[in-house]
Short mmCIF file of C-alpha atoms in Angstrom, two decimals:
data_model
loop_
_atom_site.label_atom_id
_atom_site.label_comp_id
_atom_site.label_asym_id
_atom_site.label_seq_id
_atom_site.Cartn_x
_atom_site.Cartn_y
_atom_site.Cartn_z
CA ASN A 22 -79.75 155.95 48.11
CA VAL A 23 -76.33 154.37 47.73
CA TRP A 24 -74.46 151.95 50.00
CA LEU A 25 -70.78 151.38 49.16
CA ASN A 26 -68.78 148.26 49.92
CA SER A 27 -65.16 148.39 51.09
CA ARG A 28 -62.53 149.53 48.54
CA SER A 29 -65.31 151.29 46.60
CA GLU A 30 -65.38 154.80 45.19
CA ILE A 31 -68.21 156.83 43.74
CA ARG A 32 -68.01 160.15 41.91
CA TYR A 33 -70.95 162.41 41.21
CA PRO A 34 -71.54 166.12 40.60
CA ALA A 35 -72.72 168.44 43.36
CA LEU A 36 -75.82 169.04 41.20
CA PHE A 37 -77.18 166.89 38.38
CA THR A 38 -77.70 169.00 35.24
CA GLY A 39 -78.32 168.47 31.53
CA GLY A 40 -81.21 166.03 31.84
CA LYS A 41 -79.10 163.11 33.08
CA ARG A 42 -78.13 161.82 36.50
CA GLU A 43 -74.71 160.24 35.98
CA ILE A 44 -72.30 158.73 38.48
CA GLU A 45 -68.98 156.88 38.19
CA LEU A 46 -68.42 153.73 40.24
CA ASN A 47 -65.28 151.77 40.97
CA GLY A 48 -66.07 148.91 43.32
CA GLU A 49 -69.36 147.60 44.63
CA ALA A 50 -72.52 149.51 45.48
CA TYR A 51 -76.14 148.80 46.31
CA LEU A 52 -78.41 151.48 44.84
CA GLU A 53 -82.05 152.50 45.12
CA VAL A 54 -82.95 154.85 42.26
CA HIS A 55 -86.18 156.78 41.72
CA HIS A 56 -87.74 156.36 38.26
CA ASP A 57 -87.62 159.61 36.25
CA THR A 58 -87.91 159.22 32.46
CA SER A 59 -86.97 162.85 31.82
CA ASN A 60 -83.73 162.51 33.83
CA PRO A 61 -82.21 159.06 33.27
CA PHE A 62 -79.80 157.68 35.89
CA ILE A 63 -76.60 156.18 34.47
CA VAL A 64 -73.87 154.31 36.36
CA HIS A 65 -70.53 154.43 34.52
CA THR A 66 -67.95 151.75 35.29
CA LYS A 67 -64.73 150.78 33.51
CA LYS A 68 -66.46 147.63 32.23
CA CYS A 69 -69.82 149.03 31.04
CA ASP A 70 -72.53 151.63 31.58
CA ILE A 71 -75.84 150.81 33.22
CA GLU A 72 -78.97 152.84 32.49
CA VAL A 73 -81.31 152.58 35.43
CA LEU A 74 -85.05 152.64 34.86
CA GLY A 75 -86.20 153.06 38.46
CA THR A 76 -84.94 150.15 40.43
CA THR A 77 -83.08 148.55 43.30
CA PHE A 78 -79.88 146.79 42.30
CA ASN A 79 -76.28 145.92 43.14
CA VAL A 80 -73.24 146.52 40.92
CA GLU A 81 -69.81 144.95 41.35
CA ALA A 82 -67.19 146.51 39.06
CA TYR A 83 -63.74 146.77 40.65
CA SER A 84 -61.24 148.25 38.18
CA ASP A 85 -58.54 145.78 39.29
CA SER A 86 -60.74 142.75 38.51
CA GLU A 87 -61.87 141.22 35.22
CA GLU A 88 -65.27 140.37 36.68
CA PHE A 89 -68.40 142.52 36.50
CA SER A 90 -71.87 141.77 37.84
CA THR A 91 -75.22 143.44 38.31
CA SER A 92 -77.89 141.92 40.55
CA LEU A 93 -81.38 143.28 40.01
CA LEU A 94 -83.68 143.15 43.03
CA LYS A 95 -86.58 145.23 41.67
CA GLY A 96 -87.30 147.25 38.53
CA LYS A 97 -85.32 147.41 35.27
CA VAL A 98 -81.81 148.21 34.06
CA LYS A 99 -80.29 148.37 30.56
#
């Protein structure tokens, strides 16, 4: 599940293939991701990439800002 904040954009394929679940984020999003070791979930931003290990978290990464933050509510991220 993904909730986007204003001025936020998310890009993702119609179908995840190749053993990875990858999305691109510009802005702020709250995500709930199911743990699946055989299909890692990766959030790509202009500032860094976040590998999600089954978790609930928030990411703020607007491309027009120097700031970046991740707030972990439950689980693990790398």
